[in-house]
Amino acid sequence: MVELKEDRLAREIYEKVGGTGNVSKVIHCMTRVRMDIRDDSLVQMEDLKAIDGVMGVVEDDNLQVIVGPGTVNKVANKMVEMVGVKLGDPIPVDSNRSETAKGNSGLEEAERVAAATKAAQKKKNNTPVKRALKSIANIFVPMIPAFVGAGIIGGIAAIISNLLLAGNISGDNWVTIVTVLNIIKNGLFVYLQIYVGINAAKEFGATEALGGIVGGIVYLAGMTPEMPLPNIFTGGDLVAGQGGIIGVIFAVWLIAIVEKRLHKVIPEAIDIIITPTISLLVIGMLTIFLIMPVAGLISGGLVGAINWVLNVGGAFAGFVLGAAFLPMVMFGLHQVLTPIHIEMITTTGMTLLLPILAMAGAGQVGAAIALWMKCQKNKKLTNMIKGALPVGILGIGEPLIYGVTLPLGRPFVTACIGGGIGGAVIGAFGGIGAIAIGPSGVALLPLIANGKWLGYLIGLLAAYLGGFLATYFFGVPKEAMEATEL
């Protein structure tokens, strides 16, 4: 019986990371299988990178194996199925893991000591800032498929609405279709704080339902215009949704602390009654009268500052942002921008950042095409480009980063230049924003606000061309043009 690709990848990944017992948790994002490793010294890094189907490996707080979109969810689900748990659940320790892994590794003592030293250094560099960034990413990564689906549905609704407004189409049936599509889209965006609250509670170790309630508190359900609650900082009235997801994440972090402390001191017989009640009452009051006003000031100032930089900086700001985004993706830091995008959409109806940052992926596409044209004899490279290019055009750049441009070095730099050129074009046009997050590249076109899709398309083409020319003339290493076979 032929072994399926996802079965083989799951098995081989486990083999190269020290066995199932050396993995404490498995999750995934759009392209990466993310594993928490118990003993870093047992990971055979070079063998892991050499697995057929693995496009790259990132060492961060967790071990991230890039296998590409579509494949990643199959591999991750197969991996948790093999150990009998669900995605994100703790994996039991296999008592035979250590001896088996050591026996297979064949490492000499000196190599083992070196690996242990590296692992210790990695833990030493596990700074509070890195842990905070990881937590933010963990909150939003599971929501990306929802953002993609709901965002595209909302984009379709916006296109039909524009056609109705322009008189290109007419009829009650179209109006009904728009209404239904918006209802589906709003299932995510109207109640987004609740979903964020649930995910944040899971990340911080609080009861997930309590996190959802904290997210629901910011809607101020029950407050009436006749009897508004005061904003103690401005002297005005509190506004539903004030503080957005920034306030929700902070409030859920606090309720996790309170709940854990109460569990230690409240007798077990009444813990189920007292702990959630006190936790919700204390953090709920704090959220309404302190966190919401303060988070509202912070988020409003942040969105205003970004919009100001983009409006004043124009093409220069666009170039810097477009060129800098690929390194952020490389280090896995791009997810931390999600709260900023969402806050901008909530506040202004669109995010001006996303179309500019999407140019980074377009620069990579141009670079990959240039490599394809100049490296025809390198069958291994061109085959990899053929597989990674379609998803790169759709805005998922990690296969191109880790499989093509980054390993070659110079093409990664020239791809960044292409992204900067596209970002400069978007910045020069100004006012090009997206109404939702999730897709990028060509897939972002339906989500461009206010009918400015043509400006976004011109930016994409500029990034393609910039990445292509910079790579074709300056970014192709000689070794990349050497003949290889598959």
Coordinates of C-alpha atoms in Angstrom, one line a residue:
M1 CA 0.0 0.0 0.0
V2 CA 1.4 3.4 -1.0
E3 CA 2.1 5.8 1.9
L4 CA 0.3 9.1 1.5
K5 CA 2.4 12.2 1.4
E6 CA 1.0 13.6 4.6
D7 CA 1.5 10.3 6.4
R8 CA 5.2 10.2 5.3
L9 CA 5.8 13.8 6.3
A10 CA 4.3 13.3 9.7
R11 CA 6.3 10.1 10.3
E12 CA 9.6 11.5 9.1
I13 CA 9.2 14.8 11.0
Y14 CA 8.7 12.9 14.2
E15 CA 11.7 10.7 13.4
K16 CA 14.0 13.8 12.9
V17 CA 12.8 15.7 16.0
G18 CA 13.5 12.9 18.5
G19 CA 10.3 10.9 18.3
T20 CA 6.7 11.6 19.4
G21 CA 7.7 11.8 23.0
N22 CA 10.0 14.7 22.3
V23 CA 7.1 16.8 21.1
S24 CA 4.8 18.3 23.7
K25 CA 2.4 20.1 21.4
V26 CA 1.5 20.5 17.7
I27 CA -0.3 23.3 16.1
H28 CA -0.1 24.9 12.6
C29 CA -0.6 28.1 10.7
M30 CA -1.0 28.7 7.0
T31 CA 2.2 27.0 6.0
R32 CA 4.1 25.8 9.1
V33 CA 3.7 22.9 11.5
R34 CA 4.6 24.3 14.9
M35 CA 6.0 22.0 17.6
D36 CA 7.0 22.6 21.2
I37 CA 10.1 20.5 21.7
R38 CA 11.1 19.0 25.0
D39 CA 14.8 18.4 24.4
D40 CA 16.3 20.5 21.6
S41 CA 19.5 18.3 21.6
L42 CA 17.6 15.4 20.1
V43 CA 16.5 17.3 17.0
Q44 CA 18.4 16.3 13.9
M45 CA 18.1 19.7 12.2
E46 CA 19.9 19.1 8.9
D47 CA 18.1 15.8 8.4
L48 CA 14.8 17.6 9.2
K49 CA 15.5 20.2 6.5
A50 CA 16.4 17.5 4.0
I51 CA 13.0 15.7 4.2
D52 CA 11.3 15.7 0.8
G53 CA 8.4 18.2 1.1
V54 CA 10.0 20.3 3.8
M55 CA 10.6 23.8 2.5
G56 CA 12.4 25.2 5.5
V57 CA 12.8 25.1 9.3
V58 CA 12.5 28.1 11.7
E59 CA 13.8 27.9 15.2
D60 CA 12.0 30.2 17.5
D61 CA 10.3 29.6 20.9
N62 CA 8.9 26.6 19.1
L63 CA 10.2 24.5 16.1
Q64 CA 8.4 25.5 12.9
V65 CA 8.6 23.2 9.9
I66 CA 7.4 24.7 6.6
V67 CA 5.5 22.3 4.4
G68 CA 3.3 24.7 2.4
P69 CA -0.4 25.7 2.3
G70 CA -2.9 22.9 1.9
T71 CA -0.4 20.3 3.0
V72 CA 0.2 21.8 6.5
N73 CA -3.2 21.1 8.0
K74 CA -3.1 17.5 6.7
V75 CA 0.3 16.9 8.2
A76 CA -0.4 18.6 11.5
N77 CA -3.7 16.6 11.9
K78 CA -1.9 13.4 11.0
M79 CA 0.8 14.1 13.6
V80 CA -1.7 14.6 16.4
E81 CA -3.7 11.6 15.2
M82 CA -0.6 9.5 15.6
V83 CA -0.3 10.3 19.3
G84 CA -4.0 10.3 20.0
V85 CA -4.6 14.0 20.9
K86 CA -6.2 17.1 19.3
L87 CA -4.4 20.0 17.8
G88 CA -2.9 22.2 20.5
D89 CA -3.4 19.6 23.3
P90 CA -0.5 18.3 25.4
I91 CA 1.2 15.2 24.0
P92 CA 2.0 12.5 26.6
V93 CA 5.6 11.6 27.1
D94 CA 6.7 8.3 25.5
S95 CA 8.8 6.4 28.0
N96 CA 10.8 4.8 25.2
R97 CA 11.5 8.1 23.5
S98 CA 14.9 9.0 24.9
E99 CA 16.7 5.8 24.3
T100 CA 15.2 5.3 20.9
A101 CA 16.0 8.8 19.8
K102 CA 19.5 8.6 21.2
G103 CA 20.1 5.2 19.5
N104 CA 19.0 6.6 16.1
S105 CA 20.8 9.9 16.3
G106 CA 24.3 8.5 16.3
L107 CA 25.7 11.8 17.7
E108 CA 28.9 11.8 19.5
E109 CA 29.2 13.2 23.0
A110 CA 30.8 16.4 21.8
E111 CA 28.0 17.0 19.3
R112 CA 25.4 16.3 22.0
V113 CA 27.1 18.8 24.3
A114 CA 27.1 21.4 21.5
A115 CA 23.4 20.9 20.8
A116 CA 22.6 21.2 24.5
T117 CA 24.6 24.4 24.7
K118 CA 22.7 25.8 21.7
A119 CA 19.4 24.8 23.4
A120 CA 20.4 26.5 26.6
Q121 CA 21.3 29.7 24.6
K122 CA 18.0 29.6 22.9
K123 CA 16.2 29.4 26.2
K124 CA 18.4 32.3 27.5
N125 CA 17.3 34.4 24.6
N126 CA 13.6 33.7 25.4
T127 CA 13.0 37.3 26.4
P128 CA 9.7 38.7 27.7
V129 CA 9.2 40.6 24.4
K130 CA 9.7 37.4 22.3
R131 CA 7.2 35.5 24.6
A132 CA 4.7 38.4 24.2
L133 CA 5.0 38.3 20.4
K134 CA 4.6 34.5 20.4
S135 CA 1.4 34.8 22.5
I136 CA -0.1 37.4 20.2
A137 CA 0.7 35.2 17.2
N138 CA -0.8 32.2 19.0
I139 CA -4.1 34.1 19.6
F140 CA -4.6 35.1 15.9
V141 CA -2.9 32.3 13.9
P142 CA -5.9 29.9 14.4
M143 CA -8.3 32.6 13.2
I144 CA -6.5 33.2 9.9
P145 CA -8.8 30.8 7.9
A146 CA -11.8 32.6 9.3
F147 CA -10.4 36.0 8.3
V148 CA -9.7 34.7 4.8
G149 CA -13.1 33.1 4.3
A150 CA -15.2 35.9 5.9
G151 CA -13.0 38.6 4.3
I152 CA -13.4 37.3 0.7
I153 CA -17.2 36.9 1.3
G154 CA -17.3 40.5 2.5
G155 CA -15.3 41.5 -0.6
I156 CA -17.8 39.8 -2.9
A157 CA -20.6 41.6 -1.1
A158 CA -18.8 44.9 -1.5
I159 CA -18.3 44.3 -5.3
I160 CA -22.0 43.5 -5.8
S161 CA -23.0 46.5 -3.7
N162 CA -20.8 48.8 -5.9
L163 CA -22.3 47.3 -9.1
L164 CA -25.8 48.0 -7.7
L165 CA -24.9 51.5 -6.7
A166 CA -23.5 52.2 -10.2
G167 CA -26.6 50.8 -11.8
N168 CA -24.7 48.0 -13.6
I169 CA -27.0 45.4 -12.1
S170 CA -30.4 45.8 -10.4
G171 CA -33.1 43.7 -8.7
D172 CA -34.2 42.6 -5.2
N173 CA -32.5 39.3 -5.7
W174 CA -29.1 41.0 -5.8
V175 CA -29.9 43.0 -2.7
T176 CA -30.9 39.8 -0.9
I177 CA -27.6 38.2 -1.9
V178 CA -25.7 41.1 -0.5
T179 CA -27.6 40.9 2.7
V180 CA -26.9 37.2 3.1
L181 CA -23.2 37.6 2.3
N182 CA -22.9 40.4 4.9
I183 CA -24.6 38.3 7.5
I184 CA -22.1 35.5 7.0
K185 CA -19.2 38.0 7.1
N186 CA -20.5 39.7 10.2
G187 CA -20.5 36.3 12.0
L188 CA -16.8 37.0 12.4
F189 CA -16.2 40.7 12.4
V190 CA -19.2 41.8 14.5
Y191 CA -18.3 39.4 17.3
L192 CA -14.5 39.4 16.8
Q193 CA -13.7 40.5 20.4
I194 CA -15.4 37.4 21.7
Y195 CA -13.4 35.1 19.5
V196 CA -10.2 36.9 20.5
G197 CA -11.2 36.6 24.2
I198 CA -11.6 32.8 23.9
N199 CA -8.3 32.3 22.1
A200 CA -6.5 34.6 24.5
A201 CA -7.9 32.7 27.5
K202 CA -6.6 29.5 25.9
E203 CA -3.2 31.0 25.4
F204 CA -2.9 32.5 28.9
G205 CA -4.4 29.6 30.7
A206 CA -7.8 31.0 31.8
T207 CA -11.2 29.4 31.4
E208 CA -12.0 29.9 27.7
A209 CA -15.7 30.8 28.4
L210 CA -14.6 33.5 30.8
G211 CA -12.3 34.9 28.1
G212 CA -15.3 35.0 25.7
I213 CA -17.3 36.9 28.3
V214 CA -14.6 39.4 28.8
G215 CA -14.6 39.9 25.0
G216 CA -18.3 40.4 25.1
I217 CA -18.1 43.0 27.8
V218 CA -16.6 45.6 25.5
Y219 CA -19.9 45.6 23.5
L220 CA -21.5 47.1 26.6
A221 CA -24.7 45.1 26.0
G222 CA -27.5 46.5 28.3
M223 CA -26.2 50.1 28.3
T224 CA -28.8 52.5 26.8
P225 CA -28.3 55.9 25.2
E226 CA -30.5 57.4 28.0
M227 CA -28.2 55.9 30.8
P228 CA -24.6 55.8 29.4
L229 CA -21.6 54.9 31.5
P230 CA -19.0 57.6 32.0
N231 CA -15.5 57.6 30.5
I232 CA -13.5 58.6 33.5
F233 CA -10.6 59.9 31.4
T234 CA -12.4 62.2 29.0
G235 CA -15.5 63.1 30.9
G236 CA -17.7 61.9 28.0
D237 CA -19.6 58.6 27.5
L238 CA -18.1 55.1 27.0
V239 CA -18.6 53.8 23.5
A240 CA -19.3 50.2 22.7
G241 CA -16.2 48.5 21.3
Q242 CA -13.8 51.1 22.7
G243 CA -10.3 49.7 23.2
G244 CA -11.0 46.9 20.7
I245 CA -9.0 43.7 20.8
I246 CA -6.0 45.4 22.5
G247 CA -8.1 45.9 25.6
V248 CA -9.6 42.4 25.3
I249 CA -6.2 40.7 25.2
F250 CA -5.0 42.7 28.2
A251 CA -8.2 42.1 30.2
V252 CA -8.0 38.3 29.5
W253 CA -4.4 38.2 30.6
L254 CA -5.5 39.8 33.9
I255 CA -8.4 37.4 34.4
A256 CA -6.0 34.5 33.8
I257 CA -3.8 35.8 36.7
V258 CA -6.8 36.3 39.0
E259 CA -8.4 33.0 38.2
K260 CA -5.2 31.1 38.9
R261 CA -4.6 32.9 42.2
L262 CA -8.2 32.2 43.3
H263 CA -7.9 28.5 42.4
K264 CA -5.1 28.3 45.0
V265 CA -6.9 29.9 47.9
I266 CA -10.6 29.0 47.4
P267 CA -11.7 25.7 48.9
E268 CA -12.5 23.1 46.3
A269 CA -16.1 22.7 47.5
I270 CA -17.0 26.2 46.5
D271 CA -14.3 26.9 43.9
I272 CA -16.7 26.4 40.9
I273 CA -19.0 29.1 42.3
I274 CA -16.7 31.7 43.9
T275 CA -13.7 31.7 41.4
P276 CA -15.6 32.6 38.2
T277 CA -17.9 35.0 39.9
I278 CA -15.1 37.0 41.6
S279 CA -12.9 36.8 38.5
L280 CA -15.6 38.2 36.2
L281 CA -16.8 40.8 38.7
V282 CA -13.3 42.2 39.3
I283 CA -12.0 42.1 35.8
G284 CA -15.4 43.1 34.3
M285 CA -15.4 46.3 36.4
L286 CA -11.8 47.0 35.5
T287 CA -12.5 46.4 31.8
I288 CA -15.4 48.8 31.7
F289 CA -14.1 51.7 33.7
L290 CA -10.3 51.5 33.2
I291 CA -9.1 49.1 30.4
M292 CA -11.6 50.2 27.8
P293 CA -10.9 54.0 28.1
V294 CA -7.1 53.5 28.3
A295 CA -7.0 50.9 25.5
G296 CA -9.2 53.2 23.4
L297 CA -6.7 56.0 23.8
I298 CA -3.8 53.7 22.9
S299 CA -5.5 52.0 19.9
G300 CA -6.8 55.3 18.6
G301 CA -3.3 56.9 18.9
L302 CA -1.7 53.9 17.2
V303 CA -4.0 53.9 14.3
G304 CA -3.7 57.7 13.9
A305 CA 0.1 57.6 14.0
I306 CA 0.2 54.9 11.3
N307 CA -2.2 56.7 9.1
W308 CA -0.2 59.9 9.6
V309 CA 3.1 58.3 8.7
L310 CA 1.6 56.8 5.5
N311 CA -0.1 60.1 4.5
V312 CA 3.0 62.2 5.2
G313 CA 5.7 59.6 4.2
G314 CA 4.0 58.6 1.0
A315 CA 6.3 56.7 -1.4
F316 CA 9.3 56.7 1.0
A317 CA 7.2 55.2 3.9
G318 CA 5.7 52.7 1.4
F319 CA 9.2 51.6 0.3
V320 CA 10.5 51.1 3.8
L321 CA 7.5 49.1 4.9
G322 CA 7.4 47.0 1.7
A323 CA 11.1 46.2 1.8
A324 CA 11.1 45.4 5.6
F325 CA 8.2 43.0 5.6
L326 CA 9.9 39.9 4.2
P327 CA 12.4 39.8 7.0
M328 CA 9.5 40.0 9.5
V329 CA 7.9 37.0 7.8
M330 CA 11.2 35.1 7.8
F331 CA 11.4 35.5 11.6
G332 CA 7.7 34.8 12.1
L333 CA 6.9 38.2 13.4
H334 CA 4.4 39.2 10.9
Q335 CA 1.5 37.8 12.9
V336 CA 1.9 40.5 15.5
L337 CA 0.6 43.1 13.0
T338 CA -2.8 41.4 13.0
P339 CA -4.2 43.4 15.9
I340 CA -3.0 46.6 14.3
H341 CA -4.8 45.7 11.0
I342 CA -8.0 44.8 12.8
E343 CA -7.9 47.9 14.9
M344 CA -7.5 50.0 11.8
I345 CA -10.4 48.3 10.1
T346 CA -12.6 48.7 13.2
T347 CA -11.6 52.4 13.5
T348 CA -11.4 53.6 9.9
G349 CA -13.1 50.8 7.9
M350 CA -9.9 49.7 6.3
T351 CA -6.2 48.9 6.9
L352 CA -3.8 51.0 4.8
L353 CA -0.9 48.8 6.0
L354 CA -1.9 45.6 4.4
P355 CA -1.8 46.5 0.7
I356 CA 1.7 48.0 1.2
L357 CA 3.0 44.9 3.1
A358 CA 1.5 42.7 0.5
M359 CA 4.0 44.1 -2.0
A360 CA 6.7 42.1 -0.3
G361 CA 5.2 38.8 -1.5
A362 CA 4.9 40.3 -5.0
G363 CA 8.6 41.2 -5.0
Q364 CA 9.3 37.6 -4.3
V365 CA 7.2 36.5 -7.2
G366 CA 9.2 38.7 -9.5
A367 CA 12.5 37.4 -8.1
A368 CA 11.3 33.7 -8.5
I369 CA 10.4 34.3 -12.2
A370 CA 13.8 35.8 -12.8
L371 CA 15.5 32.8 -11.2
W372 CA 13.3 30.5 -13.3
M373 CA 14.4 32.2 -16.5
K374 CA 18.1 32.3 -15.7
C375 CA 18.5 28.9 -13.9
Q376 CA 16.8 26.5 -16.4
K377 CA 19.6 24.0 -16.0
N378 CA 19.0 23.8 -12.3
K379 CA 16.1 21.3 -12.4
K380 CA 15.8 21.0 -8.7
L381 CA 15.5 24.8 -8.2
T382 CA 13.1 25.3 -11.1
N383 CA 10.9 22.5 -9.9
M384 CA 10.7 24.1 -6.5
I385 CA 9.8 27.4 -8.1
K386 CA 7.0 25.8 -10.1
G387 CA 5.5 24.5 -6.9
A388 CA 5.9 27.6 -4.8
L389 CA 5.0 30.3 -7.4
P390 CA 1.2 29.8 -7.7
V391 CA 0.7 30.2 -3.9
G392 CA 3.2 33.1 -3.9
I393 CA 1.0 34.9 -6.5
L394 CA -1.9 34.4 -4.1
G395 CA 0.1 36.0 -1.3
I396 CA 1.5 33.1 0.7
G397 CA 5.2 33.8 0.5
E398 CA 6.8 31.4 2.9
P399 CA 7.4 28.5 0.4
L400 CA 9.3 31.0 -1.9
I401 CA 11.2 32.4 1.1
Y402 CA 12.4 29.2 2.6
G403 CA 12.5 27.1 -0.5
V404 CA 13.9 29.5 -3.1
T405 CA 15.2 33.0 -2.3
L406 CA 16.5 32.8 1.3
P407 CA 18.7 29.7 0.7
L408 CA 20.3 31.5 -2.2
G409 CA 20.9 34.7 -0.3
R410 CA 21.1 37.5 -2.9
P411 CA 17.6 36.8 -4.4
F412 CA 16.1 37.4 -1.0
V413 CA 17.6 40.9 -0.9
T414 CA 16.5 41.7 -4.4
A415 CA 13.0 40.4 -3.6
C416 CA 12.9 42.8 -0.7
I417 CA 13.8 45.6 -3.1
G418 CA 11.0 44.6 -5.4
G419 CA 8.6 44.7 -2.4
G420 CA 9.9 48.2 -1.5
I421 CA 9.2 49.4 -5.1
G422 CA 5.7 48.1 -5.0
G423 CA 5.2 49.6 -1.5
A424 CA 6.4 53.0 -2.8
V425 CA 3.9 52.9 -5.6
I426 CA 1.0 52.1 -3.2
G427 CA 2.3 54.8 -0.8
A428 CA 2.5 57.4 -3.6
F429 CA -1.1 56.7 -4.7
G430 CA -2.3 57.0 -1.0
G431 CA -5.6 55.9 0.5
I432 CA -5.4 52.3 -0.8
G433 CA -6.7 50.1 2.0
A434 CA -8.2 46.7 2.6
I435 CA -11.5 46.0 4.3
A436 CA -10.4 42.7 5.8
I437 CA -7.2 40.7 6.4
G438 CA -6.2 37.2 5.5
P439 CA -5.4 37.0 1.8
S440 CA -2.6 38.9 0.1
G441 CA -1.2 39.1 -3.4
V442 CA -3.8 38.8 -6.2
A443 CA -6.3 37.3 -3.7
L444 CA -6.4 40.7 -1.9
L445 CA -7.9 42.5 -5.0
P446 CA -11.6 41.9 -4.0
L447 CA -10.9 43.3 -0.6
I448 CA -9.5 46.7 -1.7
A449 CA -11.7 49.5 -0.3
N450 CA -13.5 52.3 -2.2
G451 CA -12.9 50.8 -5.6
K452 CA -9.2 51.5 -5.6
W453 CA -8.2 48.1 -6.8
L454 CA -6.5 49.5 -9.9
G455 CA -4.0 51.3 -7.8
Y456 CA -3.3 48.1 -5.9
L457 CA -2.9 46.2 -9.1
I458 CA -0.4 48.7 -10.5
G459 CA 1.5 48.3 -7.2
L460 CA 1.5 44.6 -7.6
L461 CA 2.8 44.8 -11.2
A462 CA 5.5 47.3 -10.1
A463 CA 6.6 44.9 -7.3
Y464 CA 6.7 42.0 -9.8
L465 CA 8.8 44.0 -12.2
G466 CA 11.0 45.5 -9.6
G467 CA 11.7 42.1 -8.0
F468 CA 12.3 40.6 -11.5
L469 CA 14.7 43.2 -12.8
A470 CA 16.7 43.5 -9.5
T471 CA 17.1 39.7 -9.4
Y472 CA 17.7 39.2 -13.1
F473 CA 20.6 41.6 -13.2
F474 CA 22.0 41.6 -9.7
G475 CA 20.5 38.7 -7.7
V476 CA 21.3 35.4 -9.3
P477 CA 24.2 33.5 -7.8
K478 CA 26.5 31.6 -10.1
E479 CA 25.9 28.3 -8.2
A480 CA 22.2 28.7 -8.8
M481 CA 22.7 28.4 -12.6
E482 CA 24.7 25.2 -12.3
A483 CA 23.0 22.1 -13.7
T484 CA 21.2 19.8 -11.3
E485 CA 18.8 16.9 -11.7
L486 CA 15.6 16.2 -9.8

